[in-house]
Amino acid sequence: MMSMYILCNVTTTGFVYVLLLNHFLGSLARPLYPLPSKFNTDKQQLQTFRPFNIAHRGSNGEFPEETAASYVRAIEEGADFLETDILASKDGVLICFHDVILDNTTNVADYKEFSDRQRTYEVQGDNITGWFVVDFTIAELKTLKVKQRYKFRDQQYNGKFSIITFEEFISIALDAPRVVGIYPEIKNPVFINQHVKWLGGKRFEDIFVDILLRNGYKGPYMSDDWLKQPVFMQSFAPTSLVYASKLIDSPKILLIDDSYWEITSESYFEYIKEYVVGIGPWKDTVWTPMDLPQVHPYTYRNENQFLHFDFHQDPYAEYEFWINQMGVDGLFTDFTGSLHRYQEWTSFAAAPNASAADRLLHRISLLIDAYRGK
């Protein structure tokens, strides 16, 4: 990526700040998910002085979700953590993919050889029909191409990228020019354990943790080991987090959706906080402050259809509310760049490692806001 900042003194009363951003993918010049660099050990450390910028399925507001391009872009845009959903192929390879069916975000329907693979399975109490991830080998999954989930987002990258494995995802994070954490989800563990079998009676959670440990992820939240390779493990399934806690000491986050009120008793939270360091609540759910160090709501999106009227269709107003009024510790966003820009504009003065140039740009942005009467 090539970035250029230009300051122009155009009047005697102030400055005009112009940011020119020219981005080149360079996908033909280098692999999309290179192996981790072995020599770049002196990296800029993870920032911990402000809420974490969590790239929800990568920078999927621009690129198709959970692809190498989406994660590379999120790193370029300033993500602190790369979030991904982990499922398993028929032959037991862990992949980065959100839905248990391939229908919504791949071109599987275009493959005549897979036309007989449609099935109907029960998933979390509902019967779902489609092409299921667990009925395809990793080799077959790699032949598919990923597409944008939402029709109102940019469609130009449809069909250009493949499904990636959990190992490839980790390689992207480890190869970043600075320390970038990972935030993988144990996705639909009951369903996966029903349909995929591993040698030795291992289960989905065992394989998930084995990959983390093999790649050097370990240590409690904010420990030296954790700061070198930050990771949050997440799941909607508390039983999976409890099971995984016996295998690895990395911090765990309990995700909470619109069934929140069913599991919010004080006794339940007293039990679960022995195993997790925080919660990831759906942002439209009213949540009660807990005695946990981390609260990471999801999902923040820039489009009008996802923004409440309270924020006047302004994603920055939404960030302002959740960060400064609600006091959250991290945010899952589809638009990593917009959250990063908001935090840079509002927190340079507090940043312990801010450069003189950064501080100057921050002061200029404040002057411009004041001039506009904001």
Short mmCIF file of C-alpha atoms in Angstrom, two decimals:
data_model
loop_
_atom_site.label_atom_id
_atom_site.label_comp_id
_atom_site.label_asym_id
_atom_site.label_seq_id
_atom_site.Cartn_x
_atom_site.Cartn_y
_atom_site.Cartn_z
CA MET A 1 0.00 0.00 0.00
CA MET A 2 1.18 3.51 -0.82
CA SER A 3 -0.03 6.39 1.35
CA MET A 4 0.78 10.09 1.05
CA TYR A 5 -0.11 12.94 3.38
CA ILE A 6 -0.10 16.45 1.90
CA LEU A 7 -0.49 19.61 3.95
CA CYS A 8 -1.29 22.75 1.99
CA ASN A 9 -1.14 26.23 3.49
CA VAL A 10 -3.79 27.78 1.26
CA THR A 11 -4.96 30.69 3.39
CA THR A 12 -3.71 32.81 6.28
CA THR A 13 -6.50 31.56 8.52
CA GLY A 14 -5.95 27.84 8.44
CA PHE A 15 -4.83 24.72 6.75
CA VAL A 16 -6.47 22.30 4.40
CA TYR A 17 -5.62 18.73 5.16
CA VAL A 18 -5.72 16.46 2.15
CA LEU A 19 -5.26 12.72 2.44
CA LEU A 20 -4.44 10.95 -0.79
CA LEU A 21 -4.58 7.19 -0.59
CA ASN A 22 -3.42 5.09 -3.52
CA HIS A 23 -3.75 1.39 -2.95
CA PHE A 24 -2.30 -1.33 -5.07
CA LEU A 25 -3.26 -4.94 -4.32
CA GLY A 26 -0.17 -6.41 -5.91
CA SER A 27 -1.82 -9.81 -5.96
CA LEU A 28 0.20 -10.83 -9.01
CA ALA A 29 3.49 -9.85 -7.41
CA ARG A 30 3.29 -11.94 -4.23
CA PRO A 31 1.26 -14.81 -2.74
CA LEU A 32 -2.06 -13.88 -1.19
CA TYR A 33 -1.21 -15.74 2.01
CA PRO A 34 2.58 -16.08 2.34
CA LEU A 35 4.27 -18.18 4.94
CA PRO A 36 5.17 -16.32 8.15
CA SER A 37 8.33 -14.26 7.94
CA LYS A 38 11.09 -15.89 9.96
CA PHE A 39 13.33 -12.86 10.23
CA ASN A 40 10.92 -10.05 11.10
CA THR A 41 10.88 -10.53 14.87
CA ASP A 42 11.12 -6.88 15.92
CA LYS A 43 7.56 -5.82 15.22
CA GLN A 44 5.47 -2.95 16.53
CA GLN A 45 3.52 -4.34 19.47
CA LEU A 46 -0.24 -4.61 19.78
CA GLN A 47 -1.82 -1.36 20.96
CA THR A 48 -3.65 -1.82 24.27
CA PHE A 49 -4.38 1.79 25.26
CA ARG A 50 -7.70 2.00 23.37
CA PRO A 51 -10.49 -0.42 22.34
CA PHE A 52 -9.46 -3.16 19.94
CA ASN A 53 -10.28 -2.79 16.26
CA ILE A 54 -11.53 -6.29 15.38
CA ALA A 55 -11.79 -6.98 11.64
CA HIS A 56 -15.04 -8.95 11.39
CA ARG A 57 -14.35 -11.61 8.73
CA GLY A 58 -11.63 -9.28 7.53
CA SER A 59 -12.37 -6.04 5.73
CA ASN A 60 -15.49 -7.61 4.28
CA GLY A 61 -17.20 -4.30 3.56
CA GLU A 62 -14.90 -4.21 0.55
CA PHE A 63 -13.78 -7.78 -0.22
CA PRO A 64 -15.71 -11.06 0.04
CA GLU A 65 -15.64 -12.22 3.65
CA GLU A 66 -13.05 -14.55 5.17
CA THR A 67 -10.78 -14.43 2.11
CA ALA A 68 -7.05 -13.78 2.07
CA ALA A 69 -7.64 -10.44 0.35
CA SER A 70 -10.12 -9.40 3.04
CA TYR A 71 -7.64 -10.16 5.82
CA VAL A 72 -4.67 -8.55 4.06
CA ARG A 73 -6.73 -5.39 3.54
CA ALA A 74 -7.77 -5.36 7.21
CA ILE A 75 -4.13 -5.46 8.27
CA GLU A 76 -3.34 -2.58 5.92
CA GLU A 77 -6.27 -0.60 7.34
CA GLY A 78 -5.09 -0.90 10.94
CA ALA A 79 -6.87 -3.91 12.44
CA ASP A 80 -5.69 -5.06 15.84
CA PHE A 81 -7.33 -8.48 15.47
CA LEU A 82 -8.51 -10.57 12.53
CA GLU A 83 -11.79 -12.35 13.27
CA THR A 84 -12.73 -15.59 11.56
CA ASP A 85 -15.26 -18.42 11.80
CA ILE A 86 -13.88 -21.93 11.85
CA LEU A 87 -15.67 -24.94 10.35
CA ALA A 88 -14.38 -28.30 9.11
CA SER A 89 -14.30 -30.05 5.74
CA LYS A 90 -15.45 -33.63 5.20
CA ASP A 91 -11.86 -34.84 5.63
CA GLY A 92 -11.32 -32.87 8.82
CA VAL A 93 -9.40 -29.79 7.63
CA LEU A 94 -10.36 -26.62 9.49
CA ILE A 95 -11.40 -23.77 7.19
CA CYS A 96 -12.38 -20.12 7.52
CA PHE A 97 -16.06 -19.93 6.60
CA HIS A 98 -19.14 -18.57 8.31
CA ASP A 99 -22.15 -20.56 7.09
CA VAL A 100 -22.54 -24.31 7.41
CA ILE A 101 -23.83 -24.20 3.82
CA LEU A 102 -21.89 -22.94 0.81
CA ASP A 103 -24.91 -21.49 -1.01
CA ASN A 104 -24.76 -17.87 0.16
CA THR A 105 -21.12 -16.91 -0.39
CA THR A 106 -19.67 -19.27 -3.03
CA ASN A 107 -20.38 -20.28 -6.63
CA VAL A 108 -21.07 -23.93 -5.71
CA ALA A 109 -24.37 -23.86 -7.63
CA ASP A 110 -22.40 -23.42 -10.87
CA TYR A 111 -20.69 -26.82 -10.51
CA LYS A 112 -22.63 -29.59 -12.24
CA GLU A 113 -20.45 -32.21 -10.57
CA PHE A 114 -21.76 -31.08 -7.18
CA SER A 115 -25.44 -30.90 -8.11
CA ASP A 116 -26.21 -34.10 -6.21
CA ARG A 117 -24.55 -32.89 -2.98
CA GLN A 118 -27.49 -30.90 -1.65
CA ARG A 119 -28.70 -32.22 1.69
CA THR A 120 -31.13 -31.34 4.46
CA TYR A 121 -29.69 -31.39 7.96
CA GLU A 122 -30.89 -30.19 11.33
CA VAL A 123 -28.74 -27.31 12.56
CA GLN A 124 -29.45 -25.84 15.99
CA GLY A 125 -33.03 -27.11 15.88
CA ASP A 126 -33.85 -25.94 12.33
CA ASN A 127 -33.92 -27.99 9.11
CA ILE A 128 -31.63 -26.40 6.52
CA THR A 129 -31.23 -27.46 2.89
CA GLY A 130 -28.14 -26.68 0.85
CA TRP A 131 -24.59 -27.64 -0.04
CA PHE A 132 -22.97 -28.28 3.33
CA VAL A 133 -19.31 -27.65 4.05
CA VAL A 134 -19.05 -31.01 5.84
CA ASP A 135 -19.94 -32.90 2.64
CA PHE A 136 -16.93 -31.56 0.69
CA THR A 137 -13.24 -32.44 0.99
CA ILE A 138 -10.72 -29.64 1.32
CA ALA A 139 -9.59 -30.27 -2.27
CA GLU A 140 -13.16 -29.80 -3.49
CA LEU A 141 -13.70 -26.71 -1.37
CA LYS A 142 -10.54 -25.17 -2.81
CA THR A 143 -12.04 -25.34 -6.32
CA LEU A 144 -14.88 -23.02 -5.30
CA LYS A 145 -14.75 -19.23 -5.49
CA VAL A 146 -16.11 -16.86 -2.87
CA LYS A 147 -18.55 -14.01 -3.51
CA GLN A 148 -19.81 -10.99 -1.59
CA ARG A 149 -22.65 -11.78 0.80
CA TYR A 150 -24.58 -8.54 0.38
CA LYS A 151 -25.85 -7.41 -3.03
CA PHE A 152 -25.46 -3.73 -2.11
CA ARG A 153 -21.71 -4.11 -1.62
CA ASP A 154 -19.00 -4.10 -4.29
CA GLN A 155 -19.35 -7.18 -6.51
CA GLN A 156 -16.18 -6.76 -8.59
CA TYR A 157 -14.19 -9.27 -6.56
CA ASN A 158 -16.69 -12.11 -6.84
CA GLY A 159 -15.10 -15.28 -8.16
CA LYS A 160 -11.52 -14.11 -7.60
CA PHE A 161 -10.67 -15.70 -4.25
CA SER A 162 -10.82 -19.16 -2.72
CA ILE A 163 -11.73 -20.50 0.71
CA ILE A 164 -8.70 -20.50 3.02
CA THR A 165 -7.75 -22.89 5.79
CA PHE A 166 -7.27 -22.02 9.45
CA GLU A 167 -3.52 -22.53 9.00
CA GLU A 168 -3.43 -20.13 6.04
CA PHE A 169 -5.37 -17.56 8.05
CA ILE A 170 -2.79 -17.80 10.85
CA SER A 171 0.00 -17.34 8.32
CA ILE A 172 -1.55 -14.07 7.17
CA ALA A 173 -1.63 -12.74 10.74
CA LEU A 174 1.91 -13.89 11.56
CA ASP A 175 3.28 -12.36 8.36
CA ALA A 176 1.88 -8.91 9.15
CA PRO A 177 4.49 -6.14 9.51
CA ARG A 178 3.32 -5.51 13.08
CA VAL A 179 1.76 -7.70 15.78
CA VAL A 180 -1.78 -8.54 14.69
CA GLY A 181 -3.92 -10.80 16.84
CA ILE A 182 -6.37 -13.47 15.73
CA TYR A 183 -9.94 -13.95 16.94
CA PRO A 184 -11.19 -17.36 15.73
CA GLU A 185 -14.65 -18.71 16.51
CA ILE A 186 -15.47 -22.34 17.25
CA LYS A 187 -18.46 -22.35 14.88
CA ASN A 188 -21.40 -24.76 15.23
CA PRO A 189 -19.39 -27.30 17.26
CA VAL A 190 -22.31 -29.66 17.88
CA PHE A 191 -23.08 -29.91 14.17
CA ILE A 192 -19.43 -30.30 13.19
CA ASN A 193 -18.82 -33.04 15.77
CA GLN A 194 -21.88 -34.89 14.47
CA HIS A 195 -20.71 -34.95 10.87
CA VAL A 196 -16.89 -34.91 10.95
CA LYS A 197 -14.78 -37.56 12.65
CA TRP A 198 -11.09 -37.38 13.51
CA LEU A 199 -8.65 -40.15 14.40
CA GLY A 200 -8.29 -41.11 18.04
CA GLY A 201 -11.75 -39.93 18.95
CA LYS A 202 -10.68 -36.28 18.85
CA ARG A 203 -13.35 -33.65 18.50
CA PHE A 204 -13.57 -30.31 16.74
CA GLU A 205 -12.37 -28.38 19.78
CA ASP A 206 -9.27 -30.61 20.11
CA ILE A 207 -8.22 -29.97 16.51
CA PHE A 208 -8.92 -26.24 16.89
CA VAL A 209 -6.71 -25.97 19.98
CA ASP A 210 -4.00 -28.21 18.50
CA ILE A 211 -3.59 -25.77 15.59
CA LEU A 212 -3.33 -22.78 17.94
CA LEU A 213 -0.71 -24.45 20.11
CA ARG A 214 1.28 -25.72 17.13
CA ASN A 215 1.48 -22.16 15.82
CA GLY A 216 2.68 -20.68 19.10
CA TYR A 217 -0.53 -19.24 20.57
CA LYS A 218 -0.60 -19.55 24.34
CA GLY A 219 -0.77 -17.63 27.57
CA PRO A 220 -3.45 -15.83 29.61
CA TYR A 221 -4.78 -12.45 28.61
CA MET A 222 -2.07 -9.73 28.68
CA SER A 223 0.72 -12.19 29.56
CA ASP A 224 4.07 -11.87 27.78
CA ASP A 225 3.26 -14.89 25.61
CA TRP A 226 -0.16 -13.48 24.73
CA LEU A 227 1.23 -10.07 23.79
CA LYS A 228 3.70 -11.71 21.39
CA GLN A 229 0.91 -13.59 19.60
CA PRO A 230 -2.47 -12.28 20.77
CA VAL A 231 -5.52 -14.50 20.43
CA PHE A 232 -9.10 -14.52 21.68
CA MET A 233 -11.03 -17.76 21.29
CA GLN A 234 -14.76 -17.19 20.86
CA SER A 235 -17.93 -19.26 20.63
CA PHE A 236 -21.66 -19.10 21.14
CA ALA A 237 -21.34 -22.56 22.72
CA PRO A 238 -20.26 -22.23 26.37
CA THR A 239 -19.65 -25.99 26.60
CA SER A 240 -16.97 -25.70 23.92
CA LEU A 241 -15.23 -22.89 25.79
CA VAL A 242 -15.33 -24.84 29.04
CA TYR A 243 -13.90 -27.89 27.27
CA ALA A 244 -11.19 -25.84 25.55
CA SER A 245 -10.20 -24.25 28.86
CA LYS A 246 -8.79 -27.62 29.89
CA LEU A 247 -6.55 -27.67 26.82
CA ILE A 248 -5.24 -24.11 26.50
CA ASP A 249 -4.95 -21.06 28.74
CA SER A 250 -5.57 -18.47 26.01
CA PRO A 251 -8.42 -16.00 26.75
CA LYS A 252 -11.94 -16.96 25.73
CA ILE A 253 -14.97 -14.84 24.83
CA LEU A 254 -18.60 -15.98 25.14
CA LEU A 255 -20.67 -14.70 22.23
CA ILE A 256 -24.26 -13.68 22.94
CA ASP A 257 -27.01 -13.19 20.37
CA ASP A 258 -30.66 -12.17 20.62
CA SER A 259 -31.34 -15.05 23.01
CA TYR A 260 -29.28 -13.05 25.52
CA TRP A 261 -32.00 -12.81 28.15
CA GLU A 262 -32.14 -16.57 28.50
CA ILE A 263 -28.62 -16.77 29.90
CA THR A 264 -28.14 -13.60 31.91
CA SER A 265 -28.83 -14.77 35.41
CA GLU A 266 -26.24 -13.76 37.96
CA SER A 267 -25.63 -17.39 38.87
CA TYR A 268 -24.90 -18.27 35.25
CA PHE A 269 -22.40 -15.46 34.83
CA GLU A 270 -20.76 -16.35 38.12
CA TYR A 271 -20.22 -19.81 36.63
CA ILE A 272 -19.08 -18.84 33.12
CA LYS A 273 -16.68 -16.07 34.14
CA GLU A 274 -14.40 -18.75 35.56
CA TYR A 275 -13.77 -19.78 31.96
CA VAL A 276 -14.01 -16.56 29.94
CA VAL A 277 -12.43 -13.12 30.11
CA GLY A 278 -15.34 -11.39 28.46
CA ILE A 279 -18.44 -11.40 26.31
CA GLY A 280 -19.23 -10.55 22.71
CA PRO A 281 -22.83 -9.30 22.72
CA TRP A 282 -24.90 -8.49 19.67
CA LYS A 283 -24.79 -4.66 19.64
CA ASP A 284 -28.60 -4.31 19.44
CA THR A 285 -28.93 -6.21 22.69
CA VAL A 286 -29.05 -4.24 25.92
CA TRP A 287 -26.34 -5.74 28.07
CA THR A 288 -25.55 -5.34 31.72
CA PRO A 289 -22.00 -4.45 32.83
CA MET A 290 -20.20 -7.48 34.21
CA ASP A 291 -17.13 -8.08 36.28
CA LEU A 292 -15.14 -9.09 33.19
CA PRO A 293 -12.18 -7.30 31.62
CA GLN A 294 -13.46 -7.41 28.04
CA VAL A 295 -16.72 -6.54 26.26
CA HIS A 296 -16.59 -6.70 22.44
CA PRO A 297 -19.97 -6.01 20.77
CA TYR A 298 -20.73 -6.95 17.15
CA THR A 299 -21.22 -5.99 14.30
CA TYR A 300 -20.52 -2.40 13.20
CA ARG A 301 -21.26 -1.61 9.56
CA ASN A 302 -21.22 1.64 7.61
CA GLU A 303 -24.32 1.15 5.46
CA ASN A 304 -27.51 3.02 6.28
CA GLN A 305 -29.58 -0.15 6.65
CA PHE A 306 -27.38 -1.22 9.56
CA LEU A 307 -27.19 2.13 11.35
CA HIS A 308 -29.75 3.25 13.92
CA PHE A 309 -31.54 6.51 13.30
CA ASP A 310 -30.11 7.69 16.62
CA PHE A 311 -26.75 8.00 14.88
CA HIS A 312 -28.09 10.01 11.93
CA GLN A 313 -26.70 7.45 9.46
CA ASP A 314 -23.19 8.32 10.65
CA PRO A 315 -20.93 5.36 11.53
CA TYR A 316 -18.55 7.66 13.38
CA ALA A 317 -21.38 8.76 15.67
CA GLU A 318 -22.04 5.11 16.41
CA TYR A 319 -18.39 4.51 17.28
CA GLU A 320 -18.47 7.62 19.48
CA PHE A 321 -21.46 6.26 21.42
CA TRP A 322 -20.12 2.77 22.00
CA ILE A 323 -16.57 3.74 22.81
CA ASN A 324 -17.07 6.87 24.89
CA GLN A 325 -20.51 6.37 26.44
CA MET A 326 -20.79 2.60 26.73
CA GLY A 327 -17.08 2.10 27.34
CA VAL A 328 -16.60 -1.09 25.33
CA ASP A 329 -13.17 -2.70 25.06
CA GLY A 330 -13.30 -3.71 21.39
CA LEU A 331 -15.60 -3.60 18.38
CA PHE A 332 -16.24 -6.11 15.59
CA THR A 333 -16.49 -4.11 12.37
CA ASP A 334 -16.90 -4.87 8.66
CA PHE A 335 -15.15 -1.58 7.90
CA THR A 336 -11.81 -1.73 9.69
CA GLY A 337 -10.57 1.42 8.01
CA SER A 338 -13.40 3.62 9.25
CA LEU A 339 -12.96 2.50 12.87
CA HIS A 340 -9.21 3.00 12.59
CA ARG A 341 -9.68 6.50 11.19
CA TYR A 342 -12.09 7.40 13.99
CA GLN A 343 -9.66 6.19 16.63
CA GLU A 344 -6.70 7.93 15.02
CA TRP A 345 -8.60 11.20 14.84
CA THR A 346 -9.75 11.02 18.44
CA SER A 347 -6.93 9.36 20.34
CA PHE A 348 -3.58 10.55 19.01
CA ALA A 349 -3.11 12.86 21.96
CA ALA A 350 -3.44 9.90 24.32
CA ALA A 351 -1.33 7.47 22.30
CA PRO A 352 1.97 6.79 24.09
CA ASN A 353 3.86 6.13 20.83
CA ALA A 354 2.28 8.76 18.57
CA SER A 355 4.82 10.42 16.30
CA ALA A 356 5.17 14.18 15.99
CA ALA A 357 3.60 13.98 12.53
CA ASP A 358 0.65 12.01 13.87
CA ARG A 359 0.10 14.53 16.65
CA LEU A 360 0.25 17.39 14.15
CA LEU A 361 -2.33 15.72 11.90
CA HIS A 362 -4.53 15.14 14.91
CA ARG A 363 -4.34 18.82 15.86
CA ILE A 364 -5.15 19.83 12.29
CA SER A 365 -8.21 17.59 12.22
CA LEU A 366 -9.42 19.16 15.47
CA LEU A 367 -8.92 22.64 14.00
CA ILE A 368 -10.94 21.69 10.94
CA ASP A 369 -13.74 20.28 13.10
CA ALA A 370 -13.78 23.47 15.19
CA TYR A 371 -13.85 25.60 12.02
CA ARG A 372 -16.86 23.64 10.80
CA GLY A 373 -18.60 24.27 14.11
CA LYS A 374 -18.62 20.68 15.25
#
